[in-house]
């Protein structure tokens, strides 16, 4: 079903590209089509009104928390990239992402998604077609606030509860986030 849909999207896109005389490399178009088909097939599994899947009790798929925003950015569609920005700026999504992936991996993935959002914003700003780079900064601020809160919880609890991230892991994640914030806030 996904294979058929992807093939159909590729055919229609190639036809549209030839009519429009687009010079974009075919490999880029096929990659974007793959990402779009992947994201749409996943989002279509949920509620039609649901913009994001945030409930870990309902969604056990690690793909959502690790890779969905990344693929949303790679679709090259404005509406999908704006949804990805909204998703990454959502505190509920971040909390479930961290609970699902852990502090270390969750931070790495969130920083990767921030970089992807930044690249998309930079490229699109040059085309004057999409949001500016400043729209991706709240992603880092949210991550920084979340990690500071986790650090406070760890420091105020009598001891590290089983399954809780270590103070060291949280500190390292916060250090990486602070570095990214300093790098992109100038």
Coordinates of N, CA and C in Angstrom, one line a residue:
X1 N 0.8 -1.2 0.0 CA 0.0 0.0 0.0 C 0.9 1.3 0.0
X2 N 1.9 1.3 0.9 CA 2.8 2.5 0.9 C 3.6 2.5 -0.3
X3 N 4.0 1.3 -0.8 CA 4.8 1.2 -2.0 C 4.0 1.7 -3.2
X4 N 2.8 1.3 -3.3 CA 1.9 1.8 -4.4 C 1.7 3.3 -4.4
X5 N 1.5 3.8 -3.2 CA 1.2 5.2 -3.0 C 2.5 6.0 -3.3
X6 N 3.6 5.6 -2.9 CA 4.9 6.2 -3.2 C 5.1 6.2 -4.7
X7 N 4.9 5.1 -5.4 CA 5.0 5.0 -6.9 C 4.1 6.0 -7.6
X8 N 2.9 6.1 -7.1 CA 1.9 7.0 -7.7 C 2.3 8.5 -7.5
X9 N 2.8 8.8 -6.3 CA 3.3 10.1 -6.0 C 4.5 10.5 -6.9
X10 N 5.4 9.5 -7.1 CA 6.5 9.8 -7.9 C 6.1 10.1 -9.3
X11 N 5.2 9.2 -9.9 CA 4.8 9.5 -11.2 C 4.1 10.8 -11.4
X12 N 3.2 11.2 -10.5 CA 2.5 12.5 -10.6 C 3.5 13.6 -10.5
X13 N 4.5 13.5 -9.6 CA 5.4 14.5 -9.4 C 6.4 14.7 -10.6
X14 N 6.8 13.6 -11.1 CA 7.6 13.7 -12.3 C 6.9 14.3 -13.5
X15 N 5.6 14.0 -13.6 CA 4.8 14.6 -14.7 C 4.7 16.1 -14.4
X16 N 4.4 16.5 -13.2 CA 4.3 18.0 -12.8 C 5.6 18.7 -13.0
X17 N 6.7 18.0 -12.7 CA 8.0 18.6 -12.8 C 8.3 18.9 -14.3
X18 N 8.0 17.9 -15.2 CA 8.3 18.1 -16.6 C 7.5 19.2 -17.2
X19 N 6.2 19.3 -16.8 CA 5.3 20.4 -17.3 C 5.8 21.7 -16.8
X20 N 6.4 21.8 -15.6 CA 6.8 23.1 -15.0 C 8.3 23.4 -15.4
X21 N 9.0 22.4 -16.0 CA 10.3 22.7 -16.4 C 11.3 22.8 -15.3
X22 N 11.0 22.1 -14.2 CA 11.9 22.2 -13.0 C 13.2 21.5 -13.2
X23 N 14.2 22.1 -12.6 CA 15.6 21.6 -12.8 C 16.1 20.9 -11.5
X24 N 15.3 20.8 -10.5 CA 15.7 20.2 -9.3 C 16.1 18.7 -9.5
X25 N 17.2 18.3 -8.9 CA 17.7 16.9 -9.2 C 16.6 15.9 -8.8
X26 N 16.5 14.9 -9.7 CA 15.5 13.8 -9.5 C 15.6 13.1 -8.1
X27 N 16.9 12.9 -7.7 CA 17.1 12.2 -6.4 C 16.5 13.0 -5.3
X28 N 16.6 14.3 -5.3 CA 16.0 15.1 -4.3 C 14.5 15.0 -4.3
X29 N 13.9 15.1 -5.5 CA 12.5 14.9 -5.6 C 12.0 13.6 -5.0
X30 N 12.7 12.5 -5.4 CA 12.3 11.2 -4.9 C 12.4 11.1 -3.4
X31 N 13.5 11.7 -2.9 CA 13.7 11.7 -1.4 C 12.6 12.4 -0.7
X32 N 12.2 13.6 -1.3 CA 11.1 14.4 -0.7 C 9.8 13.6 -0.8
X33 N 9.6 12.9 -1.9 CA 8.4 12.1 -2.1 C 8.3 11.0 -1.1
X34 N 9.5 10.3 -0.9 CA 9.5 9.2 0.1 C 9.2 9.8 1.5
X35 N 9.8 10.9 1.9 CA 9.6 11.5 3.2 C 8.1 11.9 3.3
X36 N 7.5 12.5 2.3 CA 6.1 12.9 2.4 C 5.2 11.7 2.5
X37 N 5.4 10.6 1.7 CA 4.6 9.4 1.8 C 4.7 8.8 3.2
X38 N 5.9 8.7 3.7 CA 6.2 8.1 5.0 C 5.4 8.9 6.1
X39 N 5.6 10.2 6.1 CA 4.9 11.0 7.1 C 3.4 11.0 7.0
X40 N 2.9 11.1 5.8 CA 1.5 11.1 5.6 C 0.9 9.8 6.0
X41 N 1.5 8.7 5.6 CA 1.0 7.4 6.0 C 0.9 7.2 7.5
X42 N 2.0 7.8 8.2 CA 2.0 7.7 9.6 C 0.9 8.5 10.3
X43 N 0.8 9.8 9.8 CA -0.2 10.7 10.4 C -1.6 10.3 10.1
X44 N -1.8 9.6 8.9 CA -3.2 9.2 8.6 C -3.6 8.0 9.5
X45 N -2.7 7.4 10.2 CA -3.1 6.4 11.2 C -3.8 6.9 12.4
X46 N -3.5 8.2 12.7 CA -4.1 8.8 13.9 C -5.4 9.5 13.5
X47 N -5.9 10.3 14.4 CA -7.1 11.1 14.3 C -6.9 12.1 13.2
X48 N -7.9 12.4 12.4 CA -7.9 13.4 11.3 C -7.7 14.8 11.9
X49 N -8.2 15.0 13.1 CA -8.1 16.4 13.7 C -6.8 16.5 14.6
X50 N -6.1 15.4 14.8 CA -4.9 15.5 15.6 C -3.7 16.0 14.8
X51 N -3.1 17.1 15.3 CA -2.0 17.6 14.7 C -0.7 16.9 15.0
X52 N -0.6 16.4 16.2 CA 0.5 15.6 16.6 C 0.1 14.4 17.5
X53 N 0.9 13.5 17.6 CA 0.6 12.3 18.4 C 1.5 12.4 19.7
X54 N 0.9 12.7 20.8 CA 1.6 13.0 22.0 C 1.4 12.0 23.1
X55 N 0.5 11.1 23.0 CA 0.1 10.3 24.1 C 0.9 9.0 24.0
X56 N 1.9 8.8 24.9 CA 2.7 7.6 24.9 C 1.9 6.3 25.2
X57 N 0.8 6.5 25.9 CA 0.0 5.3 26.2 C -0.7 4.8 24.9
X58 N -1.0 5.7 24.0 CA -1.6 5.4 22.7 C -0.6 5.0 21.6
X59 N 0.5 5.8 21.6 CA 1.5 5.6 20.5 C 2.7 5.0 21.1
X60 N 3.0 3.8 20.8 CA 4.2 3.1 21.3 C 5.3 3.1 20.3
X61 N 5.1 3.8 19.2 CA 6.1 3.7 18.1 C 7.2 4.7 18.3
X62 N 8.4 4.2 18.5 CA 9.6 5.1 18.8 C 9.8 6.0 17.6
X63 N 9.4 5.6 16.4 CA 9.6 6.4 15.2 C 9.1 7.8 15.4
X64 N 7.9 7.9 16.0 CA 7.3 9.2 16.2 C 8.3 10.1 17.0
X65 N 8.8 9.6 18.1 CA 9.6 10.5 18.9 C 11.1 10.6 18.5
X66 N 11.5 9.7 17.6 CA 12.9 9.8 17.2 C 13.0 10.4 15.8
X67 N 12.1 10.1 14.8 CA 12.4 10.5 13.5 C 11.2 11.2 12.7
X68 N 10.0 11.2 13.3 CA 8.9 11.9 12.5 C 9.2 13.4 12.2
X69 N 9.6 14.2 13.2 CA 9.9 15.6 12.8 C 11.0 15.8 11.7
X70 N 12.0 14.9 11.8 CA 13.1 15.0 10.8 C 12.5 14.8 9.4
X71 N 11.7 13.7 9.3 CA 11.1 13.4 8.0 C 10.1 14.5 7.5
X72 N 9.4 15.1 8.5 CA 8.5 16.2 8.2 C 9.3 17.4 7.5
X73 N 10.4 17.7 8.1 CA 11.2 18.8 7.5 C 11.7 18.4 6.1
X74 N 12.1 17.2 5.9 CA 12.6 16.8 4.6 C 11.6 16.7 3.5
X75 N 10.3 16.9 3.8 CA 9.3 16.8 2.7 C 9.4 17.9 1.7
X76 N 10.0 19.0 2.2 CA 10.1 20.3 1.4 C 8.7 20.9 1.2
X77 N 7.8 20.6 2.0 CA 6.5 21.3 2.0 C 6.4 22.2 3.1
X78 N 6.0 23.5 2.8 CA 5.9 24.5 3.9 C 5.0 24.1 5.0
X79 N 3.8 23.5 4.7 CA 2.8 23.2 5.7 C 3.3 22.1 6.6
X80 N 4.0 21.1 6.1 CA 4.6 20.0 6.9 C 5.7 20.5 7.7
X81 N 6.6 21.4 7.2 CA 7.7 22.0 8.0 C 7.1 22.8 9.1
X82 N 6.1 23.5 8.9 CA 5.5 24.3 10.0 C 4.9 23.4 11.1
X83 N 4.3 22.3 10.6 CA 3.8 21.3 11.6 C 4.9 20.7 12.4
X84 N 6.1 20.5 11.8 CA 7.2 19.9 12.5 C 7.7 21.0 13.5
X85 N 7.8 22.2 13.1 CA 8.2 23.3 14.1 C 7.2 23.3 15.3
X86 N 5.9 23.2 15.0 CA 4.9 23.2 16.1 C 5.1 22.0 17.0
X87 N 5.4 20.9 16.4 CA 5.6 19.6 17.1 C 6.8 19.8 18.1
X88 N 7.9 20.2 17.5 CA 9.1 20.4 18.3 C 9.0 21.4 19.4
X89 N 8.1 22.4 19.2 CA 7.9 23.4 20.2 C 6.9 23.1 21.3
X90 N 6.4 21.9 21.2 CA 5.3 21.4 22.1 C 5.9 20.7 23.3
X91 N 5.7 21.2 24.5 CA 6.3 20.7 25.7 C 5.8 19.3 26.0
X92 N 4.6 18.9 25.6 CA 4.1 17.5 25.8 C 4.9 16.6 25.0
X93 N 5.1 17.0 23.7 CA 5.9 16.1 22.8 C 7.3 15.9 23.3
X94 N 7.9 17.0 23.8 CA 9.3 16.9 24.3 C 9.3 16.0 25.6
X95 N 8.4 16.1 26.5 CA 8.3 15.3 27.7 C 8.2 13.8 27.3
X96 N 7.3 13.5 26.4 CA 7.2 12.1 26.0 C 8.4 11.6 25.2
X97 N 9.0 12.5 24.4 CA 10.2 12.1 23.6 C 11.3 11.8 24.6
X98 N 11.5 12.6 25.6 CA 12.5 12.3 26.6 C 12.2 11.0 27.4
X99 N 11.0 10.8 27.8 CA 10.6 9.6 28.5 C 10.8 8.4 27.6
X100 N 10.6 8.5 26.3 CA 10.7 7.4 25.4 C 12.1 7.1 25.0
X101 N 12.9 8.1 24.7 CA 14.3 7.9 24.2 C 15.3 8.0 25.3
X102 N 15.0 8.6 26.4 CA 16.0 8.9 27.5 C 16.5 10.3 27.3
X103 N 17.1 10.9 28.3 CA 17.7 12.2 28.2 C 18.8 12.4 27.2
X104 N 19.7 11.5 27.2 CA 20.9 11.6 26.3 C 20.4 11.5 24.8
X105 N 19.7 10.4 24.5 CA 19.3 10.2 23.1 C 18.3 11.3 22.7
X106 N 17.3 11.6 23.6 CA 16.3 12.6 23.3 C 16.9 13.9 23.0
X107 N 17.9 14.3 23.8 CA 18.6 15.6 23.5 C 19.3 15.6 22.2
X108 N 20.0 14.5 21.9 CA 20.7 14.4 20.6 C 19.7 14.6 19.4
X109 N 18.6 13.9 19.5 CA 17.6 13.9 18.5 C 17.0 15.3 18.4
X110 N 16.7 15.9 19.5 CA 16.1 17.2 19.5 C 17.0 18.3 18.9
X111 N 18.3 18.2 19.2 CA 19.3 19.1 18.7 C 19.5 18.8 17.1
X112 N 19.4 17.5 16.8 CA 19.5 17.2 15.3 C 18.3 17.8 14.6
X113 N 17.1 17.7 15.2 CA 15.9 18.3 14.6 C 16.0 19.8 14.5
X114 N 16.6 20.4 15.5 CA 16.8 21.9 15.5 C 17.7 22.3 14.4
X115 N 18.8 21.5 14.2 CA 19.7 21.8 13.1 C 19.0 21.7 11.7
X116 N 18.2 20.6 11.6 CA 17.4 20.4 10.4 C 16.4 21.6 10.2
X117 N 15.8 22.0 11.2 CA 14.8 23.1 11.1 C 15.6 24.4 10.7
X118 N 16.8 24.6 11.3 CA 17.6 25.7 11.0 C 18.0 25.7 9.5
X119 N 18.5 24.6 9.0 CA 18.9 24.5 7.6 C 17.7 24.8 6.7
X120 N 16.5 24.2 7.0 CA 15.3 24.5 6.2 C 15.0 25.9 6.2
X121 N 15.0 26.5 7.4 CA 14.7 27.9 7.5 C 15.7 28.8 6.8
X122 N 17.0 28.5 6.9 CA 18.0 29.3 6.2 C 17.8 29.2 4.7
X123 N 17.7 28.0 4.2 CA 17.5 27.8 2.7 C 16.2 28.5 2.3
X124 N 15.2 28.4 3.0 CA 13.9 29.0 2.6 C 13.9 30.5 2.8
X125 N 14.6 31.0 3.8 CA 14.7 32.5 4.0 C 15.4 33.1 2.7
X126 N 16.4 32.4 2.2 CA 17.1 32.8 1.0 C 16.2 32.9 -0.1
X127 N 15.2 31.9 -0.2 CA 14.2 31.9 -1.3 C 13.1 32.9 -0.9
X128 N 13.0 33.4 0.3 CA 12.0 34.3 0.8 C 10.6 33.6 0.7
X129 N 10.6 32.3 1.0 CA 9.3 31.6 0.9 C 8.8 31.1 2.2
X130 N 9.7 30.9 3.2 CA 9.2 30.3 4.4 C 9.7 31.0 5.6
X131 N 9.4 30.5 6.8 CA 9.8 31.2 8.1 C 11.3 31.5 8.2
X132 N 11.6 32.5 9.0 CA 13.0 32.8 9.2 C 13.6 31.9 10.3
X133 N 14.9 32.0 10.4 CA 15.7 31.2 11.3 C 15.2 31.4 12.8
X134 N 14.7 32.5 13.1 CA 14.3 32.8 14.5 C 13.1 31.9 15.0
X135 N 12.4 31.4 14.0 CA 11.2 30.5 14.4 C 11.7 29.2 14.9
X136 N 12.9 28.8 14.7 CA 13.4 27.5 15.3 C 14.0 27.7 16.6
X137 N 14.4 28.9 17.0 CA 15.0 29.1 18.4 C 14.1 28.6 19.6
X138 N 12.8 28.8 19.5 CA 12.0 28.3 20.7 C 12.2 26.8 20.9
X139 N 12.6 26.0 19.9 CA 12.9 24.6 20.1 C 14.0 24.4 21.1
X140 N 15.0 25.2 21.0 CA 16.2 25.1 21.9 C 15.8 25.7 23.3
X141 N 15.1 26.7 23.4 CA 14.7 27.3 24.6 C 13.8 26.3 25.4
X142 N 12.9 25.7 24.7 CA 12.0 24.6 25.4 C 12.9 23.5 25.9
X143 N 13.8 23.0 25.1 CA 14.7 21.9 25.6 C 15.5 22.4 26.8
X144 N 16.1 23.6 26.7 CA 16.9 24.1 27.8 C 16.0 24.2 29.1
X145 N 14.8 24.7 29.0 CA 13.9 24.8 30.2 C 13.6 23.4 30.7
X146 N 13.3 22.5 29.8 CA 13.0 21.1 30.2 C 14.1 20.5 31.0
X147 N 15.3 20.6 30.5 CA 16.5 20.0 31.1 C 16.8 20.7 32.5
X148 N 16.6 22.0 32.6 CA 16.8 22.7 33.9 C 15.8 22.2 34.9
X149 N 14.6 22.0 34.5 CA 13.6 21.5 35.4 C 13.9 20.1 35.8
X150 N 14.4 19.2 34.9 CA 14.8 17.9 35.3 C 16.0 17.9 36.3
X151 N 16.9 18.8 36.1 CA 18.1 19.0 37.0 C 17.6 19.4 38.4
X152 N 16.6 20.3 38.4 CA 16.1 20.7 39.7 C 15.4 19.5 40.4
X153 N 14.6 18.7 39.7 CA 13.9 17.6 40.3 C 15.0 16.6 40.8
X154 N 16.0 16.3 40.0 CA 17.1 15.4 40.5 C 17.8 15.9 41.8
X155 N 18.1 17.2 41.8 CA 18.8 17.8 42.9 C 18.0 17.9 44.2
X156 N 16.6 18.1 44.0 CA 15.8 18.2 45.2 C 15.3 16.8 45.7
X157 N 15.4 15.8 44.9 CA 15.0 14.5 45.4 C 16.1 13.9 46.3
X158 N 15.7 13.1 47.3 CA 16.6 12.5 48.2 C 17.7 11.7 47.5
X159 N 17.3 11.0 46.5 CA 18.2 10.1 45.8 C 17.7 9.9 44.4
X160 N 18.5 9.4 43.5 CA 18.0 9.2 42.2 C 17.1 8.0 42.2
X161 N 15.8 8.2 41.8 CA 14.9 7.1 41.7 C 15.2 6.2 40.5
X162 N 14.8 5.0 40.7 CA 15.1 4.0 39.6 C 14.4 4.4 38.3
X163 N 15.2 4.4 37.2 CA 14.6 4.8 35.9 C 14.8 6.3 35.6
X164 N 15.2 7.0 36.6 CA 15.4 8.5 36.4 C 16.7 8.7 35.8
X165 N 16.9 9.7 35.0 CA 18.2 10.0 34.4 C 19.1 10.5 35.5
X166 N 20.4 10.3 35.3 CA 21.4 10.8 36.2 C 21.6 12.3 36.1
X167 N 22.0 12.9 37.2 CA 22.3 14.3 37.2 C 23.4 14.6 36.1
X168 N 24.4 13.7 36.0 CA 25.4 13.9 35.0 C 24.9 13.9 33.6
X169 N 24.0 12.9 33.3 CA 23.4 12.9 31.9 C 22.6 14.2 31.6
X170 N 21.9 14.6 32.6 CA 21.1 15.9 32.4 C 22.0 17.1 32.3
X171 N 23.1 17.1 33.1 CA 24.1 18.2 33.0 C 24.7 18.2 31.6
X172 N 25.1 17.1 31.1 CA 25.8 17.0 29.8 C 24.8 17.4 28.7
X173 N 23.5 17.0 28.8 CA 22.5 17.4 27.8 C 22.3 18.9 27.8
X174 N 22.3 19.5 29.0 CA 22.1 20.9 29.2 C 23.3 21.7 28.6
X175 N 24.5 21.1 28.8 CA 25.7 21.7 28.3 C 25.6 21.8 26.8
X176 N 25.2 20.7 26.1 CA 25.1 20.7 24.7 C 24.0 21.6 24.2
X177 N 22.9 21.7 24.9 CA 21.8 22.6 24.5 C 22.3 24.1 24.7
X178 N 23.0 24.4 25.8 CA 23.4 25.8 26.0 C 24.4 26.2 24.9
X179 N 25.3 25.2 24.5 CA 26.3 25.5 23.5 C 25.5 25.8 22.2
X180 N 24.5 25.0 21.8 CA 23.7 25.3 20.6 C 23.0 26.6 20.7
X181 N 22.5 27.0 21.8 CA 21.8 28.3 22.0 C 22.8 29.4 21.8
X182 N 24.0 29.3 22.4 CA 25.0 30.4 22.3 C 25.4 30.5 20.8
X183 N 25.6 29.4 20.1 CA 26.0 29.4 18.7 C 25.0 30.0 17.8
X184 N 23.7 29.9 18.1 CA 22.6 30.3 17.2 C 21.9 31.6 17.7
X185 N 22.3 32.1 18.8 CA 21.6 33.3 19.3 C 22.4 34.6 19.0
X186 N 23.4 34.6 18.3 CA 24.2 35.8 18.0 C 23.7 36.6 16.9

